[in-house]
PDB file of C-alpha atoms and ligand atoms in Angstrom:
ATOM      1  CA  GLU A  62      75.725  39.120  17.664  1.00  0.00           C
ATOM      2  CA  ASP A  63      77.986  37.699  20.267  1.00  0.00           C
ATOM      3  CA  MET A  64      80.343  34.908  19.359  1.00  0.00           C
ATOM      4  CA  ARG A  65      78.437  32.215  21.261  1.00  0.00           C
ATOM      5  CA  GLU A  66      75.259  33.021  19.333  1.00  0.00           C
ATOM      6  CA  LEU A  67      77.143  32.553  16.061  1.00  0.00           C
ATOM      7  CA  LYS A  68      78.482  29.168  17.197  1.00  0.00           C
ATOM      8  CA  ILE A  69      74.987  28.069  18.189  1.00  0.00           C
ATOM      9  CA  GLU A  70      73.598  29.136  14.808  1.00  0.00           C
ATOM     10  CA  ALA A  71      76.275  27.197  12.934  1.00  0.00           C
ATOM     11  CA  ALA A  72      75.658  24.165  15.141  1.00  0.00           C
ATOM     12  CA  ARG A  73      71.907  24.394  14.566  1.00  0.00           C
ATOM     13  CA  ALA A  74      72.421  24.447  10.801  1.00  0.00           C
ATOM     14  CA  ALA A  75      74.514  21.280  11.011  1.00  0.00           C
ATOM     15  CA  LEU A  76      71.888  19.614  13.210  1.00  0.00           C
ATOM     16  CA  GLY A  77      69.495  19.992  10.300  1.00  0.00           C
ATOM     17  CA  GLN A  78      71.630  17.478   8.412  1.00  0.00           C
ATOM     18  CA  VAL A  79      71.323  14.832  11.144  1.00  0.00           C
ATOM     19  CA  THR A  80      68.613  12.239  10.554  1.00  0.00           C
ATOM     20  CA  ASP A  81      67.159   9.652  12.925  1.00  0.00           C
ATOM     21  CA  GLY A  82      69.321   6.574  13.371  1.00  0.00           C
ATOM     22  CA  MET A  83      72.530   8.227  12.178  1.00  0.00           C
ATOM     23  CA  ARG A  84      75.951   7.110  13.406  1.00  0.00           C
ATOM     24  CA  LEU A  85      77.786  10.363  14.181  1.00  0.00           C
ATOM     25  CA  GLY A  86      81.318  11.531  14.787  1.00  0.00           C
ATOM     26  CA  ILE A  87      81.145  14.233  17.441  1.00  0.00           C
ATOM     27  CA  GLY A  88      83.792  16.938  17.394  1.00  0.00           C
ATOM     28  CA  THR A  89      85.755  18.809  20.046  1.00  0.00           C
ATOM     29  CA  GLY A  90      85.878  22.467  20.994  1.00  0.00           C
ATOM     30  CA  SER A  91      83.430  25.199  21.957  1.00  0.00           C
ATOM     31  CA  THR A  92      81.460  25.146  18.682  1.00  0.00           C
ATOM     32  CA  ALA A  93      81.173  21.348  18.654  1.00  0.00           C
ATOM     33  CA  GLU A  94      79.970  21.547  22.248  1.00  0.00           C
ATOM     34  CA  GLU A  95      77.091  23.815  21.177  1.00  0.00           C
ATOM     35  CA  PHE A  96      76.214  21.081  18.676  1.00  0.00           C
ATOM     36  CA  VAL A  97      76.251  18.470  21.455  1.00  0.00           C
ATOM     37  CA  ARG A  98      73.870  20.603  23.524  1.00  0.00           C
ATOM     38  CA  LEU A  99      71.408  20.954  20.636  1.00  0.00           C
ATOM     39  CA  LEU A 100      71.723  17.271  19.744  1.00  0.00           C
ATOM     40  CA  ALA A 101      71.016  16.308  23.361  1.00  0.00           C
ATOM     41  CA  GLU A 102      67.727  18.250  23.206  1.00  0.00           C
ATOM     42  CA  ARG A 103      66.693  16.263  20.122  1.00  0.00           C
ATOM     43  CA  VAL A 104      67.655  13.006  21.855  1.00  0.00           C
ATOM     44  CA  GLU A 105      65.488  14.004  24.804  1.00  0.00           C
ATOM     45  CA  ASN A 106      62.614  14.409  22.335  1.00  0.00           C
ATOM     46  CA  GLY A 107      63.031  10.853  21.075  1.00  0.00           C
ATOM     47  CA  PHE A 108      65.678  11.277  18.381  1.00  0.00           C
ATOM     48  CA  SER A 109      67.761   8.117  18.147  1.00  0.00           C
ATOM     49  CA  VAL A 110      71.419   8.613  17.205  1.00  0.00           C
ATOM     50  CA  ILE A 111      74.697   7.197  18.445  1.00  0.00           C
ATOM     51  CA  GLY A 112      77.980   9.082  18.460  1.00  0.00           C
ATOM     52  CA  VAL A 113      81.725   8.498  18.605  1.00  0.00           C
ATOM     53  CA  PRO A 114      83.303  11.328  20.621  1.00  0.00           C
ATOM     54  CA  THR A 115      86.585  12.798  19.363  1.00  0.00           C
ATOM     55  CA  SER A 116      87.933  13.529  22.850  1.00  0.00           C
ATOM     56  CA  GLU A 117      87.471  12.593  26.483  1.00  0.00           C
ATOM     57  CA  ARG A 118      86.198  16.143  26.963  1.00  0.00           C
ATOM     58  CA  THR A 119      83.438  15.638  24.393  1.00  0.00           C
ATOM     59  CA  ALA A 120      82.685  12.178  25.790  1.00  0.00           C
ATOM     60  CA  ARG A 121      82.122  13.654  29.244  1.00  0.00           C
ATOM     61  CA  LEU A 122      79.734  16.287  27.888  1.00  0.00           C
ATOM     62  CA  CYS A 123      77.788  13.684  25.896  1.00  0.00           C
ATOM     63  CA  LEU A 124      77.500  11.438  28.961  1.00  0.00           C
ATOM     64  CA  GLU A 125      76.376  14.376  31.089  1.00  0.00           C
ATOM     65  CA  LEU A 126      73.703  15.406  28.575  1.00  0.00           C
ATOM     66  CA  GLY A 127      72.529  11.911  27.599  1.00  0.00           C
ATOM     67  CA  VAL A 128      73.823  11.633  24.022  1.00  0.00           C
ATOM     68  CA  PRO A 129      74.271   7.875  23.434  1.00  0.00           C
ATOM     69  CA  LEU A 130      77.897   6.964  22.757  1.00  0.00           C
ATOM     70  CA  THR A 131      79.603   4.160  20.898  1.00  0.00           C
ATOM     71  CA  THR A 132      83.159   3.436  19.791  1.00  0.00           C
ATOM     72  CA  LEU A 133      84.798   3.095  16.420  1.00  0.00           C
ATOM     73  CA  ASP A 134      85.448  -0.545  17.323  1.00  0.00           C
ATOM     74  CA  ASP A 135      81.727  -1.213  17.670  1.00  0.00           C
ATOM     75  CA  THR A 136      80.732   1.233  14.914  1.00  0.00           C
ATOM     76  CA  PRO A 137      83.633   1.517  12.439  1.00  0.00           C
ATOM     77  CA  ALA A 138      81.592   3.183   9.676  1.00  0.00           C
ATOM     78  CA  LEU A 139      80.030   6.538  10.542  1.00  0.00           C
ATOM     79  CA  ASP A 140      77.481   8.491   8.512  1.00  0.00           C
ATOM     80  CA  LEU A 141      78.442  12.037   9.475  1.00  0.00           C
ATOM     81  CA  THR A 142      81.031  13.870  11.550  1.00  0.00           C
ATOM     82  CA  ILE A 143      80.314  17.373  12.846  1.00  0.00           C
ATOM     83  CA  ASP A 144      83.353  19.294  14.091  1.00  0.00           C
ATOM     84  CA  GLY A 145      84.819  22.746  14.452  1.00  0.00           C
ATOM     85  CA  ALA A 146      88.010  24.186  13.010  1.00  0.00           C
ATOM     86  CA  ASP A 147      90.650  26.728  13.843  1.00  0.00           C
ATOM     87  CA  GLU A 148      91.000  27.883  10.239  1.00  0.00           C
ATOM     88  CA  ILE A 149      88.965  27.196   7.085  1.00  0.00           C
ATOM     89  CA  GLY A 150      90.843  27.838   3.848  1.00  0.00           C
ATOM     90  CA  PRO A 151      90.470  27.232   0.108  1.00  0.00           C
ATOM     91  CA  GLY A 152      88.687  24.003  -0.803  1.00  0.00           C
ATOM     92  CA  LEU A 153      87.623  23.599   2.819  1.00  0.00           C
ATOM     93  CA  SER A 154      91.207  22.824   3.770  1.00  0.00           C
ATOM     94  CA  LEU A 155      91.323  23.107   7.545  1.00  0.00           C
ATOM     95  CA  VAL A 156      93.690  23.716  10.388  1.00  0.00           C
ATOM     96  CA  LYS A 157      92.470  21.839  13.437  1.00  0.00           C
ATOM     97  CA  GLY A 158      93.915  20.849  16.772  1.00  0.00           C
ATOM     98  CA  GLY A 159      93.576  23.996  18.836  1.00  0.00           C
ATOM     99  CA  GLY A 160      91.807  21.827  21.403  1.00  0.00           C
ATOM    100  CA  GLY A 161      94.441  19.108  21.239  1.00  0.00           C
ATOM    101  CA  ALA A 162      92.109  16.439  19.828  1.00  0.00           C
ATOM    102  CA  LEU A 163      93.326  16.368  16.228  1.00  0.00           C
ATOM    103  CA  LEU A 164      94.353  12.686  16.130  1.00  0.00           C
ATOM    104  CA  ARG A 165      90.986  11.278  17.198  1.00  0.00           C
ATOM    105  CA  GLU A 166      89.229  14.010  15.180  1.00  0.00           C
ATOM    106  CA  LYS A 167      91.019  12.974  12.009  1.00  0.00           C
ATOM    107  CA  ILE A 168      90.532   9.237  12.639  1.00  0.00           C
ATOM    108  CA  VAL A 169      86.800   9.817  13.220  1.00  0.00           C
ATOM    109  CA  ALA A 170      86.443  12.182  10.246  1.00  0.00           C
ATOM    110  CA  ALA A 171      88.198   9.661   7.985  1.00  0.00           C
ATOM    111  CA  ALA A 172      85.806   6.921   9.172  1.00  0.00           C
ATOM    112  CA  SER A 173      82.772   9.061   8.234  1.00  0.00           C
ATOM    113  CA  ALA A 174      80.945   9.204   4.932  1.00  0.00           C
ATOM    114  CA  ARG A 175      80.595  12.997   5.316  1.00  0.00           C
ATOM    115  CA  MET A 176      82.169  15.719   7.402  1.00  0.00           C
ATOM    116  CA  ILE A 177      80.488  19.026   8.207  1.00  0.00           C
ATOM    117  CA  VAL A 178      82.506  21.850   9.747  1.00  0.00           C
ATOM    118  CA  ILE A 179      80.759  24.401  11.956  1.00  0.00           C
ATOM    119  CA  ALA A 180      82.313  27.756  12.715  1.00  0.00           C
ATOM    120  CA  ASP A 181      81.824  31.461  13.139  1.00  0.00           C
ATOM    121  CA  LYS A 182      83.022  33.680  10.306  1.00  0.00           C
ATOM    122  CA  SER A 183      86.320  34.501  12.039  1.00  0.00           C
ATOM    123  CA  LYS A 184      87.650  31.061  11.061  1.00  0.00           C
ATOM    124  CA  MET A 185      87.538  31.754   7.289  1.00  0.00           C
ATOM    125  CA  VAL A 186      90.992  32.604   5.858  1.00  0.00           C
ATOM    126  CA  GLU A 187      92.490  33.161   2.411  1.00  0.00           C
ATOM    127  CA  THR A 188      95.581  31.133   3.272  1.00  0.00           C
ATOM    128  CA  LEU A 189      96.095  28.672   6.117  1.00  0.00           C
ATOM    129  CA  GLY A 190      98.833  29.227   8.657  1.00  0.00           C
ATOM    130  CA  GLN A 191      98.082  32.310  10.695  1.00  0.00           C
ATOM    131  CA  PHE A 192      96.864  29.914  13.412  1.00  0.00           C
ATOM    132  CA  PRO A 193      99.841  27.877  14.685  1.00  0.00           C
ATOM    133  CA  LEU A 194      99.675  24.419  13.118  1.00  0.00           C
ATOM    134  CA  PRO A 195      99.276  21.710  15.793  1.00  0.00           C
ATOM    135  CA  ILE A 196     101.533  18.696  15.132  1.00  0.00           C
ATOM    136  CA  GLU A 197     101.051  15.637  17.364  1.00  0.00           C
ATOM    137  CA  VAL A 198     104.387  13.987  18.089  1.00  0.00           C
ATOM    138  CA  ASN A 199     105.569  10.902  19.951  1.00  0.00           C
ATOM    139  CA  ALA A 200     107.460  11.857  23.113  1.00  0.00           C
ATOM    140  CA  PHE A 201     110.279   9.472  22.171  1.00  0.00           C
ATOM    141  CA  GLY A 202     112.965  11.418  20.322  1.00  0.00           C
ATOM    142  CA  LEU A 203     111.054  14.691  20.600  1.00  0.00           C
ATOM    143  CA  ARG A 204     114.039  16.891  19.892  1.00  0.00           C
ATOM    144  CA  ALA A 205     115.033  14.868  16.840  1.00  0.00           C
ATOM    145  CA  THR A 206     111.456  15.114  15.572  1.00  0.00           C
ATOM    146  CA  VAL A 207     111.435  18.874  16.102  1.00  0.00           C
ATOM    147  CA  LEU A 208     114.661  19.123  14.062  1.00  0.00           C
ATOM    148  CA  ALA A 209     113.050  17.048  11.291  1.00  0.00           C
ATOM    149  CA  ILE A 210     109.965  19.309  11.271  1.00  0.00           C
ATOM    150  CA  GLU A 211     112.211  22.375  11.030  1.00  0.00           C
ATOM    151  CA  GLY A 212     114.043  20.683   8.167  1.00  0.00           C
ATOM    152  CA  VAL A 213     110.998  19.959   6.011  1.00  0.00           C
ATOM    153  CA  ALA A 214     109.582  23.399   6.779  1.00  0.00           C
ATOM    154  CA  ARG A 215     112.787  25.062   5.574  1.00  0.00           C
ATOM    155  CA  GLU A 216     112.723  22.960   2.396  1.00  0.00           C
ATOM    156  CA  LEU A 217     109.209  24.297   1.762  1.00  0.00           C
ATOM    157  CA  GLY A 218     110.212  27.883   2.433  1.00  0.00           C
ATOM    158  CA  LEU A 219     108.312  27.926   5.738  1.00  0.00           C
ATOM    159  CA  LYS A 220     109.863  29.592   8.724  1.00  0.00           C
ATOM    160  CA  GLY A 221     108.559  30.211  12.183  1.00  0.00           C
ATOM    161  CA  PRO A 222     108.952  29.205  15.790  1.00  0.00           C
ATOM    162  CA  LEU A 223     107.922  25.754  16.992  1.00  0.00           C
ATOM    163  CA  ALA A 224     106.672  25.445  20.561  1.00  0.00           C
ATOM    164  CA  ILE A 225     105.961  22.360  22.657  1.00  0.00           C
ATOM    165  CA  ARG A 226     102.411  22.970  23.885  1.00  0.00           C
ATOM    166  CA  GLU A 227     102.241  23.384  27.625  1.00  0.00           C
ATOM    167  CA  LYS A 228      99.390  23.179  30.110  1.00  0.00           C
ATOM    168  CA  ALA A 229      99.787  24.433  33.669  1.00  0.00           C
ATOM    169  CA  GLY A 230     103.532  24.634  33.305  1.00  0.00           C
ATOM    170  CA  GLU A 231     103.963  21.073  32.031  1.00  0.00           C
ATOM    171  CA  SER A 232     103.946  19.578  28.544  1.00  0.00           C
ATOM    172  CA  PHE A 233     100.370  19.125  27.345  1.00  0.00           C
ATOM    173  CA  VAL A 234      99.610  15.407  26.851  1.00  0.00           C
ATOM    174  CA  THR A 235      96.883  14.386  24.385  1.00  0.00           C
ATOM    175  CA  ASP A 236      94.176  11.738  24.962  1.00  0.00           C
ATOM    176  CA  GLY A 237      96.478   9.471  22.972  1.00  0.00           C
ATOM    177  CA  GLY A 238      99.434  10.126  25.295  1.00  0.00           C
ATOM    178  CA  HIS A 239     101.420  12.235  22.819  1.00  0.00           C
ATOM    179  CA  LEU A 240     102.780  15.773  22.841  1.00  0.00           C
ATOM    180  CA  ILE A 241     101.846  18.656  20.562  1.00  0.00           C
ATOM    181  CA  VAL A 242     104.222  20.975  18.731  1.00  0.00           C
ATOM    182  CA  ASP A 243     102.551  24.218  17.619  1.00  0.00           C
ATOM    183  CA  ALA A 244     104.239  25.541  14.470  1.00  0.00           C
ATOM    184  CA  SER A 245     103.769  29.243  13.778  1.00  0.00           C
ATOM    185  CA  PHE A 246     104.519  29.301  10.069  1.00  0.00           C
ATOM    186  CA  GLY A 247     102.413  32.395   9.424  1.00  0.00           C
ATOM    187  CA  ARG A 248     101.328  31.323   5.919  1.00  0.00           C
ATOM    188  CA  ILE A 249     101.132  27.833   4.390  1.00  0.00           C
ATOM    189  CA  PRO A 250     100.724  28.358   0.637  1.00  0.00           C
ATOM    190  CA  ASP A 251     100.917  24.627  -0.186  1.00  0.00           C
ATOM    191  CA  PRO A 252      99.218  22.671   2.619  1.00  0.00           C
ATOM    192  CA  ARG A 253      99.348  19.393   0.661  1.00  0.00           C
ATOM    193  CA  ALA A 254     103.142  19.564   0.305  1.00  0.00           C
ATOM    194  CA  LEU A 255     103.549  20.292   4.024  1.00  0.00           C
ATOM    195  CA  ALA A 256     101.113  17.512   4.979  1.00  0.00           C
ATOM    196  CA  ASN A 257     103.000  14.977   2.844  1.00  0.00           C
ATOM    197  CA  ALA A 258     106.359  16.059   4.294  1.00  0.00           C
ATOM    198  CA  LEU A 259     105.093  15.870   7.889  1.00  0.00           C
ATOM    199  CA  ASN A 260     103.518  12.455   7.280  1.00  0.00           C
ATOM    200  CA  ALA A 261     106.968  11.135   6.291  1.00  0.00           C
ATOM    201  CA  ILE A 262     108.554  12.018   9.651  1.00  0.00           C
ATOM    202  CA  PRO A 263     108.447   8.892  11.880  1.00  0.00           C
ATOM    203  CA  GLY A 264     108.031  10.849  15.133  1.00  0.00           C
ATOM    204  CA  VAL A 265     105.059  12.798  13.794  1.00  0.00           C
ATOM    205  CA  VAL A 266     101.890  10.945  14.799  1.00  0.00           C
ATOM    206  CA  GLU A 267      99.472  13.300  13.000  1.00  0.00           C
ATOM    207  CA  HIS A 268      99.050  16.987  12.154  1.00  0.00           C
ATOM    208  CA  GLY A 269      96.233  19.508  12.078  1.00  0.00           C
ATOM    209  CA  LEU A 270      96.010  19.926   8.292  1.00  0.00           C
ATOM    210  CA  PHE A 271      92.663  18.363   7.348  1.00  0.00           C
ATOM    211  CA  LEU A 272      92.687  18.218   3.551  1.00  0.00           C
ATOM    212  CA  ASP A 273      89.950  16.640   1.406  1.00  0.00           C
ATOM    213  CA  LEU A 274      87.999  15.636   4.518  1.00  0.00           C
ATOM    214  CA  ALA A 275      85.354  18.331   4.950  1.00  0.00           C
ATOM    215  CA  ASP A 276      82.420  18.293   2.527  1.00  0.00           C
ATOM    216  CA  THR A 277      80.508  21.337   3.785  1.00  0.00           C
ATOM    217  CA  ALA A 278      81.085  24.164   6.227  1.00  0.00           C
ATOM    218  CA  TYR A 279      78.294  26.060   7.972  1.00  0.00           C
ATOM    219  CA  ILE A 280      79.669  29.527   8.628  1.00  0.00           C
ATOM    220  CA  ALA A 281      77.743  31.836  10.948  1.00  0.00           C
ATOM    221  CA  GLY A 282      78.102  35.541  10.224  1.00  0.00           C
ATOM    222  CA  ASP A 283      76.136  38.749  10.690  1.00  0.00           C
ATOM    223  CA  GLY A 284      73.779  37.910   7.836  1.00  0.00           C
ATOM    224  CA  GLY A 285      73.014  34.418   9.170  1.00  0.00           C
ATOM    225  CA  VAL A 286      74.525  31.026   8.350  1.00  0.00           C
ATOM    226  CA  ARG A 287      75.848  30.187   4.923  1.00  0.00           C
ATOM    227  CA  ALA A 288      76.824  26.760   3.592  1.00  0.00           C
ATOM    228  CA  VAL A 289      80.234  26.609   1.914  1.00  0.00           C
ATOM    229  CA  GLY A 290      81.079  23.642  -0.331  1.00  0.00           C
ATOM    230  CA  ALA A 291      84.499  22.052  -0.800  1.00  0.00           C
TER     231      ALA A 291
HETATM  232  O1  DER B 244      90.711  21.429  18.364  1.00  0.00           O
HETATM  233  C1  DER B 244      89.935  21.451  17.388  1.00  0.00           C
HETATM  234  O2  DER B 244      90.208  20.931  16.286  1.00  0.00           O
HETATM  235  C2  DER B 244      88.649  22.193  17.568  1.00  0.00           C
HETATM  236  O3  DER B 244      87.680  21.738  16.654  1.00  0.00           O
HETATM  237  C3  DER B 244      88.960  23.644  17.335  1.00  0.00           C
HETATM  238  O4  DER B 244      89.688  23.711  16.193  1.00  0.00           O
HETATM  239  C4  DER B 244      87.742  24.532  17.183  1.00  0.00           C
HETATM  240  O5  DER B 244      87.442  24.925  18.443  1.00  0.00           O
HETATM  241  P1  DER B 244      86.426  26.147  18.701  1.00  0.00           P
HETATM  242  O6  DER B 244      85.130  25.701  18.064  1.00  0.00           O
HETATM  243  O7  DER B 244      86.372  26.226  20.190  1.00  0.00           O
HETATM  244  O8  DER B 244      87.019  27.355  18.034  1.00  0.00           O
END
């Protein structure tokens, strides 16, 4: 099947977990957008949900398709977040941030009682790190922050180029006004140790290691969709 079909199947499986009246966190990326499209159909048929979008991009799609939106200020406790991932590793550890929305995605996921990840089978990995790890950094002191990231990586035996994410020849700027450093470590054997070390760097706003956040993943493959537990 083509990739889009797989994303739609994973999204449809997650939709089955959404019940009337739920307060949702709505993810970012092409798979999450298939979920928004399916959710919008249910809303058209009288389903009542409200959602907190994890990016301006997702917000625009929800507005266009009629999915009712709210904010975390008005709705600080969410029932369920549905989002994609760039990599899904052991214990449903995730690398996220390929779409640049990792800060709002993690804030929304952390405010939710449950998090379901939807993905095609290509996202499943034995060890995280093949996908460059997105690290959201404050623009102030960027070079010092990059040095600090290199330092903690070296201490953890991780090596690999760091790149400031660009878009159309300029530095990519997130919805939150920050920059993103993509770290190509290749393999991250101990994601928890790296997450803790990155969290201690003042200039690091957030990173794309989502650990102990996802409860279930719906993975679409050739034989259909399978549910993977944490
Ligand atoms: O940026 C993100 O975290 C997205 O969820 C991304 O990781 C998945 O995007 P995709 O569904 O388009 O692969």
